[in-house]
PDB file of C-alpha atoms and ligand atoms in Angstrom:
ATOM      1  CA  GLU Q   1      89.085 130.293  74.508  1.00  0.00           C
ATOM      2  CA  VAL Q   2      92.736 131.063  75.337  1.00  0.00           C
ATOM      3  CA  LYS Q   3      91.935 130.803  79.040  1.00  0.00           C
ATOM      4  CA  MET Q   4      90.258 127.402  78.552  1.00  0.00           C
ATOM      5  CA  SER Q   5      93.176 125.830  76.714  1.00  0.00           C
ATOM      6  CA  GLY Q   6      95.354 125.460  79.854  1.00  0.00           C
ATOM      7  CA  GLN Q   7      92.559 123.599  81.585  1.00  0.00           C
ATOM      8  CA  LYS Q   8      92.683 120.903  78.905  1.00  0.00           C
ATOM      9  CA  GLU Q   9      96.172 119.830  79.883  1.00  0.00           C
ATOM     10  CA  VAL Q  10      96.330 116.108  80.622  1.00  0.00           C
ATOM     11  CA  THR Q  11      98.713 113.896  82.515  1.00  0.00           C
ATOM     12  CA  PHE Q  12      99.024 110.158  82.839  1.00  0.00           C
ATOM     13  CA  ILE Q  13      99.009 108.974  86.439  1.00  0.00           C
ATOM     14  CA  MET Q  14      99.363 105.294  87.228  1.00  0.00           C
ATOM     15  CA  VAL Q  15      99.024 103.432  90.494  1.00  0.00           C
ATOM     16  CA  LYS Q  16     101.726 100.799  90.187  1.00  0.00           C
ATOM     17  CA  PRO Q  17     101.227  97.158  91.306  1.00  0.00           C
ATOM     18  CA  ASP Q  18     102.539  97.850  94.831  1.00  0.00           C
ATOM     19  CA  GLY Q  19     100.148 100.788  95.220  1.00  0.00           C
ATOM     20  CA  VAL Q  20      97.220  98.628  94.110  1.00  0.00           C
ATOM     21  CA  GLN Q  21      98.173  95.723  96.383  1.00  0.00           C
ATOM     22  CA  ARG Q  22      98.662  98.034  99.342  1.00  0.00           C
ATOM     23  CA  GLY Q  23      95.178  99.516  98.899  1.00  0.00           C
ATOM     24  CA  LEU Q  24      96.300 103.029  98.004  1.00  0.00           C
ATOM     25  CA  VAL Q  25      94.192 103.530  94.863  1.00  0.00           C
ATOM     26  CA  GLY Q  26      91.475 105.498  96.667  1.00  0.00           C
ATOM     27  CA  GLU Q  27      93.983 107.640  98.544  1.00  0.00           C
ATOM     28  CA  ILE Q  28      95.728 108.641  95.323  1.00  0.00           C
ATOM     29  CA  ILE Q  29      92.483 109.350  93.475  1.00  0.00           C
ATOM     30  CA  LYS Q  30      91.212 111.311  96.481  1.00  0.00           C
ATOM     31  CA  ARG Q  31      94.197 113.657  96.471  1.00  0.00           C
ATOM     32  CA  PHE Q  32      93.846 114.503  92.782  1.00  0.00           C
ATOM     33  CA  GLU Q  33      90.075 114.937  93.054  1.00  0.00           C
ATOM     34  CA  SER Q  34      90.308 117.073  96.178  1.00  0.00           C
ATOM     35  CA  ARG Q  35      92.845 119.319  94.493  1.00  0.00           C
ATOM     36  CA  GLY Q  36      90.287 120.006  91.767  1.00  0.00           C
ATOM     37  CA  PHE Q  37      91.635 117.939  88.896  1.00  0.00           C
ATOM     38  CA  GLN Q  38      89.302 115.933  86.722  1.00  0.00           C
ATOM     39  CA  LEU Q  39      89.499 112.214  86.150  1.00  0.00           C
ATOM     40  CA  VAL Q  40      89.000 111.802  82.404  1.00  0.00           C
ATOM     41  CA  GLY Q  41      90.170 108.196  82.038  1.00  0.00           C
ATOM     42  CA  CYS Q  42      90.504 105.303  84.494  1.00  0.00           C
ATOM     43  CA  LYS Q  43      91.001 101.570  84.119  1.00  0.00           C
ATOM     44  CA  MET Q  44      92.464  98.673  86.020  1.00  0.00           C
ATOM     45  CA  MET Q  45      94.533  96.470  83.779  1.00  0.00           C
ATOM     46  CA  SER Q  46      97.486  94.114  83.574  1.00  0.00           C
ATOM     47  CA  PRO Q  47      99.698  95.688  80.925  1.00  0.00           C
ATOM     48  CA  SER Q  48     101.772  93.366  78.738  1.00  0.00           C
ATOM     49  CA  LYS Q  49     105.571  93.488  78.927  1.00  0.00           C
ATOM     50  CA  GLU Q  50     105.544  94.889  75.378  1.00  0.00           C
ATOM     51  CA  HIS Q  51     103.258  97.733  76.447  1.00  0.00           C
ATOM     52  CA  LEU Q  52     105.421  98.526  79.490  1.00  0.00           C
ATOM     53  CA  GLU Q  53     108.545  98.486  77.337  1.00  0.00           C
ATOM     54  CA  LYS Q  54     106.906 101.068  75.085  1.00  0.00           C
ATOM     55  CA  HIS Q  55     105.915 103.184  78.089  1.00  0.00           C
ATOM     56  CA  TYR Q  56     109.443 103.048  79.503  1.00  0.00           C
ATOM     57  CA  ALA Q  57     111.241 103.089  76.129  1.00  0.00           C
ATOM     58  CA  ASP Q  58     113.619 105.876  77.165  1.00  0.00           C
ATOM     59  CA  LEU Q  59     114.895 103.785  80.091  1.00  0.00           C
ATOM     60  CA  LYS Q  60     115.771 100.722  78.012  1.00  0.00           C
ATOM     61  CA  SER Q  61     119.537 101.109  78.490  1.00  0.00           C
ATOM     62  CA  LYS Q  62     119.345 101.482  82.292  1.00  0.00           C
ATOM     63  CA  SER Q  63     120.589  98.693  84.524  1.00  0.00           C
ATOM     64  CA  PHE Q  64     117.321  98.730  86.501  1.00  0.00           C
ATOM     65  CA  PHE Q  65     115.173  98.303  83.366  1.00  0.00           C
ATOM     66  CA  PRO Q  66     114.631  94.490  83.610  1.00  0.00           C
ATOM     67  CA  GLY Q  67     113.745  94.810  87.308  1.00  0.00           C
ATOM     68  CA  LEU Q  68     111.421  97.706  86.537  1.00  0.00           C
ATOM     69  CA  ILE Q  69     109.530  95.706  83.906  1.00  0.00           C
ATOM     70  CA  LYS Q  70     109.297  92.710  86.247  1.00  0.00           C
ATOM     71  CA  TYR Q  71     107.945  94.888  89.091  1.00  0.00           C
ATOM     72  CA  MET Q  72     105.480  96.644  86.807  1.00  0.00           C
ATOM     73  CA  SER Q  73     104.243  93.239  85.572  1.00  0.00           C
ATOM     74  CA  SER Q  74     103.800  91.821  89.058  1.00  0.00           C
ATOM     75  CA  GLY Q  75     100.091  92.661  89.306  1.00  0.00           C
ATOM     76  CA  PRO Q  76      97.373  94.912  87.962  1.00  0.00           C
ATOM     77  CA  VAL Q  77      97.858  98.665  87.764  1.00  0.00           C
ATOM     78  CA  VAL Q  78      95.316 101.484  87.716  1.00  0.00           C
ATOM     79  CA  ALA Q  79      95.887 103.714  84.694  1.00  0.00           C
ATOM     80  CA  MET Q  80      94.414 107.203  84.885  1.00  0.00           C
ATOM     81  CA  ALA Q  81      94.214 110.340  82.792  1.00  0.00           C
ATOM     82  CA  TRP Q  82      93.793 113.559  84.781  1.00  0.00           C
ATOM     83  CA  GLN Q  83      92.952 116.927  83.319  1.00  0.00           C
ATOM     84  CA  GLY Q  84      93.352 120.492  84.539  1.00  0.00           C
ATOM     85  CA  LYS Q  85      95.438 123.620  84.640  1.00  0.00           C
ATOM     86  CA  SER Q  86      99.120 122.754  85.081  1.00  0.00           C
ATOM     87  CA  VAL Q  87      98.185 119.179  85.974  1.00  0.00           C
ATOM     88  CA  VAL Q  88     101.498 117.730  84.735  1.00  0.00           C
ATOM     89  CA  LYS Q  89     103.757 119.849  86.942  1.00  0.00           C
ATOM     90  CA  THR Q  90     101.365 119.901  89.885  1.00  0.00           C
ATOM     91  CA  GLY Q  91     100.806 116.146  89.553  1.00  0.00           C
ATOM     92  CA  ARG Q  92     104.549 115.515  89.795  1.00  0.00           C
ATOM     93  CA  ALA Q  93     104.715 117.749  92.864  1.00  0.00           C
ATOM     94  CA  MET Q  94     101.854 115.796  94.425  1.00  0.00           C
ATOM     95  CA  LEU Q  95     103.618 112.466  93.757  1.00  0.00           C
ATOM     96  CA  GLY Q  96     106.901 113.701  95.226  1.00  0.00           C
ATOM     97  CA  ALA Q  97     110.488 112.941  94.190  1.00  0.00           C
ATOM     98  CA  THR Q  98     111.085 109.692  92.275  1.00  0.00           C
ATOM     99  CA  ASN Q  99     113.212 108.406  95.159  1.00  0.00           C
ATOM    100  CA  PRO Q 100     110.797 108.296  98.113  1.00  0.00           C
ATOM    101  CA  LEU Q 101     113.582 108.935 100.606  1.00  0.00           C
ATOM    102  CA  GLU Q 102     113.865 112.342  98.958  1.00  0.00           C
ATOM    103  CA  SER Q 103     110.106 112.930  98.713  1.00  0.00           C
ATOM    104  CA  ASN Q 104     108.762 115.523 101.113  1.00  0.00           C
ATOM    105  CA  PRO Q 105     106.241 114.470 103.727  1.00  0.00           C
ATOM    106  CA  GLY Q 106     102.833 115.499 102.449  1.00  0.00           C
ATOM    107  CA  THR Q 107     103.528 114.087  99.001  1.00  0.00           C
ATOM    108  CA  ILE Q 108     102.111 110.705  98.005  1.00  0.00           C
ATOM    109  CA  ARG Q 109     105.507 108.988  97.944  1.00  0.00           C
ATOM    110  CA  GLY Q 110     106.719 110.963 100.956  1.00  0.00           C
ATOM    111  CA  ASP Q 111     103.767 109.663 102.936  1.00  0.00           C
ATOM    112  CA  PHE Q 112     103.503 106.066 101.744  1.00  0.00           C
ATOM    113  CA  CYS Q 113     106.740 104.495 100.541  1.00  0.00           C
ATOM    114  CA  ILE Q 114     110.489 104.067 100.976  1.00  0.00           C
ATOM    115  CA  ASP Q 115     112.205 102.370  98.015  1.00  0.00           C
ATOM    116  CA  ILE Q 116     112.684 103.854  94.522  1.00  0.00           C
ATOM    117  CA  GLY Q 117     111.897 100.457  93.030  1.00  0.00           C
ATOM    118  CA  ARG Q 118     108.559 100.362  94.913  1.00  0.00           C
ATOM    119  CA  ASN Q 119     107.446 103.966  94.601  1.00  0.00           C
ATOM    120  CA  ILE Q 120     103.709 103.165  94.111  1.00  0.00           C
ATOM    121  CA  CYS Q 121     102.872 105.650  91.369  1.00  0.00           C
ATOM    122  CA  HIS Q 122     103.875 107.195  88.078  1.00  0.00           C
ATOM    123  CA  GLY Q 123     103.253 110.651  86.642  1.00  0.00           C
ATOM    124  CA  SER Q 124     104.133 112.142  83.244  1.00  0.00           C
ATOM    125  CA  ASP Q 125     107.161 114.437  83.350  1.00  0.00           C
ATOM    126  CA  SER Q 126     106.208 116.992  80.675  1.00  0.00           C
ATOM    127  CA  VAL Q 127     103.110 118.294  78.898  1.00  0.00           C
ATOM    128  CA  GLU Q 128     104.285 116.498  75.783  1.00  0.00           C
ATOM    129  CA  SER Q 129     104.804 113.140  77.484  1.00  0.00           C
ATOM    130  CA  GLY Q 130     101.445 113.612  79.252  1.00  0.00           C
ATOM    131  CA  LYS Q 131      99.724 113.770  75.893  1.00  0.00           C
ATOM    132  CA  HIS Q 132     101.811 110.927  74.512  1.00  0.00           C
ATOM    133  CA  GLU Q 133     101.289 108.630  77.509  1.00  0.00           C
ATOM    134  CA  VAL Q 134      97.532 109.273  77.724  1.00  0.00           C
ATOM    135  CA  GLU Q 135      97.319 108.321  74.063  1.00  0.00           C
ATOM    136  CA  LEU Q 136      99.492 105.234  74.599  1.00  0.00           C
ATOM    137  CA  TRP Q 137      97.330 103.961  77.475  1.00  0.00           C
ATOM    138  CA  PHE Q 138      93.883 105.204  76.421  1.00  0.00           C
ATOM    139  CA  GLY Q 139      93.967 105.835  72.678  1.00  0.00           C
ATOM    140  CA  GLU Q 140      91.227 108.340  71.888  1.00  0.00           C
ATOM    141  CA  LYS Q 141      88.979 107.124  74.686  1.00  0.00           C
ATOM    142  CA  THR Q 142      89.208 109.840  77.326  1.00  0.00           C
ATOM    143  CA  GLU Q 143      86.378 112.063  78.459  1.00  0.00           C
ATOM    144  CA  ASP Q 144      86.327 115.839  78.485  1.00  0.00           C
ATOM    145  CA  TYR Q 145      83.933 117.397  80.911  1.00  0.00           C
ATOM    146  CA  SER Q 146      85.911 120.480  81.852  1.00  0.00           C
ATOM    147  CA  LEU Q 147      83.129 122.635  80.417  1.00  0.00           C
ATOM    148  CA  CYS Q 148      80.583 121.239  82.877  1.00  0.00           C
ATOM    149  CA  THR Q 149      82.596 122.182  85.928  1.00  0.00           C
ATOM    150  CA  GLU Q 150      84.369 125.380  84.941  1.00  0.00           C
ATOM    151  CA  SER Q 151      82.645 127.529  87.542  1.00  0.00           C
ATOM    152  CA  MET Q 152      83.493 125.093  90.358  1.00  0.00           C
ATOM    153  CA  ILE Q 153      87.258 125.300  90.091  1.00  0.00           C
ATOM    154  CA  TYR Q 154      88.327 128.022  87.710  1.00  0.00           C
ATOM    155  CA  GLU Q 155      87.598 131.725  87.583  1.00  0.00           C
TER     156      GLU Q 155
HETATM  157  P1  RTP Y   1     108.071 108.204  87.124  1.00  0.00           P
HETATM  158  O1  RTP Y   1     108.145 108.312  85.617  1.00  0.00           O
HETATM  159  O2  RTP Y   1     107.792 106.825  87.599  1.00  0.00           O
HETATM  160  O3  RTP Y   1     107.192 109.217  87.774  1.00  0.00           O
HETATM  161  O4  RTP Y   1     109.517 108.534  87.635  1.00  0.00           O
HETATM  162  P2  RTP Y   1     110.610 109.440  86.971  1.00  0.00           P
HETATM  163  O5  RTP Y   1     110.266 109.838  85.579  1.00  0.00           O
HETATM  164  O6  RTP Y   1     110.890 110.516  87.942  1.00  0.00           O
HETATM  165  O7  RTP Y   1     111.817 108.426  87.009  1.00  0.00           O
HETATM  166  P3  RTP Y   1     112.534 107.600  85.869  1.00  0.00           P
HETATM  167  O8  RTP Y   1     113.997 107.851  85.993  1.00  0.00           O
HETATM  168  O9  RTP Y   1     111.873 107.806  84.549  1.00  0.00           O
HETATM  169  O10 RTP Y   1     112.265 106.136  86.386  1.00  0.00           O
HETATM  170  C1  RTP Y   1     111.040 105.516  86.190  1.00  0.00           C
HETATM  171  C2  RTP Y   1     110.805 104.511  87.292  1.00  0.00           C
HETATM  172  O11 RTP Y   1     111.843 103.538  87.294  1.00  0.00           O
HETATM  173  C3  RTP Y   1     112.074 103.102  88.610  1.00  0.00           C
HETATM  174  N1  RTP Y   1     113.481 103.315  88.949  1.00  0.00           N
HETATM  175  N2  RTP Y   1     114.176 102.439  89.619  1.00  0.00           N
HETATM  176  N3  RTP Y   1     116.225 101.071  90.951  1.00  0.00           N
HETATM  177  C4  RTP Y   1     116.485 102.269  90.465  1.00  0.00           C
HETATM  178  O12 RTP Y   1     117.552 102.813  90.570  1.00  0.00           O
HETATM  179  C5  RTP Y   1     115.408 102.944  89.764  1.00  0.00           C
HETATM  180  N4  RTP Y   1     115.473 104.133  89.199  1.00  0.00           N
HETATM  181  C6  RTP Y   1     114.235 104.366  88.674  1.00  0.00           C
HETATM  182  C7  RTP Y   1     111.208 103.893  89.533  1.00  0.00           C
HETATM  183  O13 RTP Y   1     110.052 103.108  89.838  1.00  0.00           O
HETATM  184  C8  RTP Y   1     110.834 105.100  88.691  1.00  0.00           C
HETATM  185  O14 RTP Y   1     109.598 105.637  89.087  1.00  0.00           O
END
């Protein structure tokens, strides 16, 4: 039971409008699936400005905030909830540094983008915000099938 609890960790990963338009949805999903994480929620949607302002509430005072909301509203996004052991921290590592020029090659941003304002994906930055963001984007409607696959990934 104690062992299982870490595997229930969830993170919110989003393919931003530039990632969708550039056809990188499959690539991003593939990397998380191949690593062994489980997709427990997935939808394409065009979030309202109000919803995006909630998601980015802690950035409201930043000078780039209006541009960020405009960019994030420029087309549909793919919102995903991923589950697994240490998925928040590992997910961030897989995305790479927020500024793609500082992202290592081999990371998603390090392989596919250049500008911080067009960095193709989002990932929750703590276990707490993972939970909060999955709830904000999915409500209660995520799946949990970690029990079905435990012997495939975890000891
Ligand atoms: P993220 O949530 O997207 O994974 O990135 P983060 O927490 O590492 O970065 P944060 O500072 O929360 O910024 C969120 C998103 O805002 C855009 N941004 N633009 N133009 C700029 O200087 C600037 N700084 C941040 C980026 O798209 C970043 O992912």
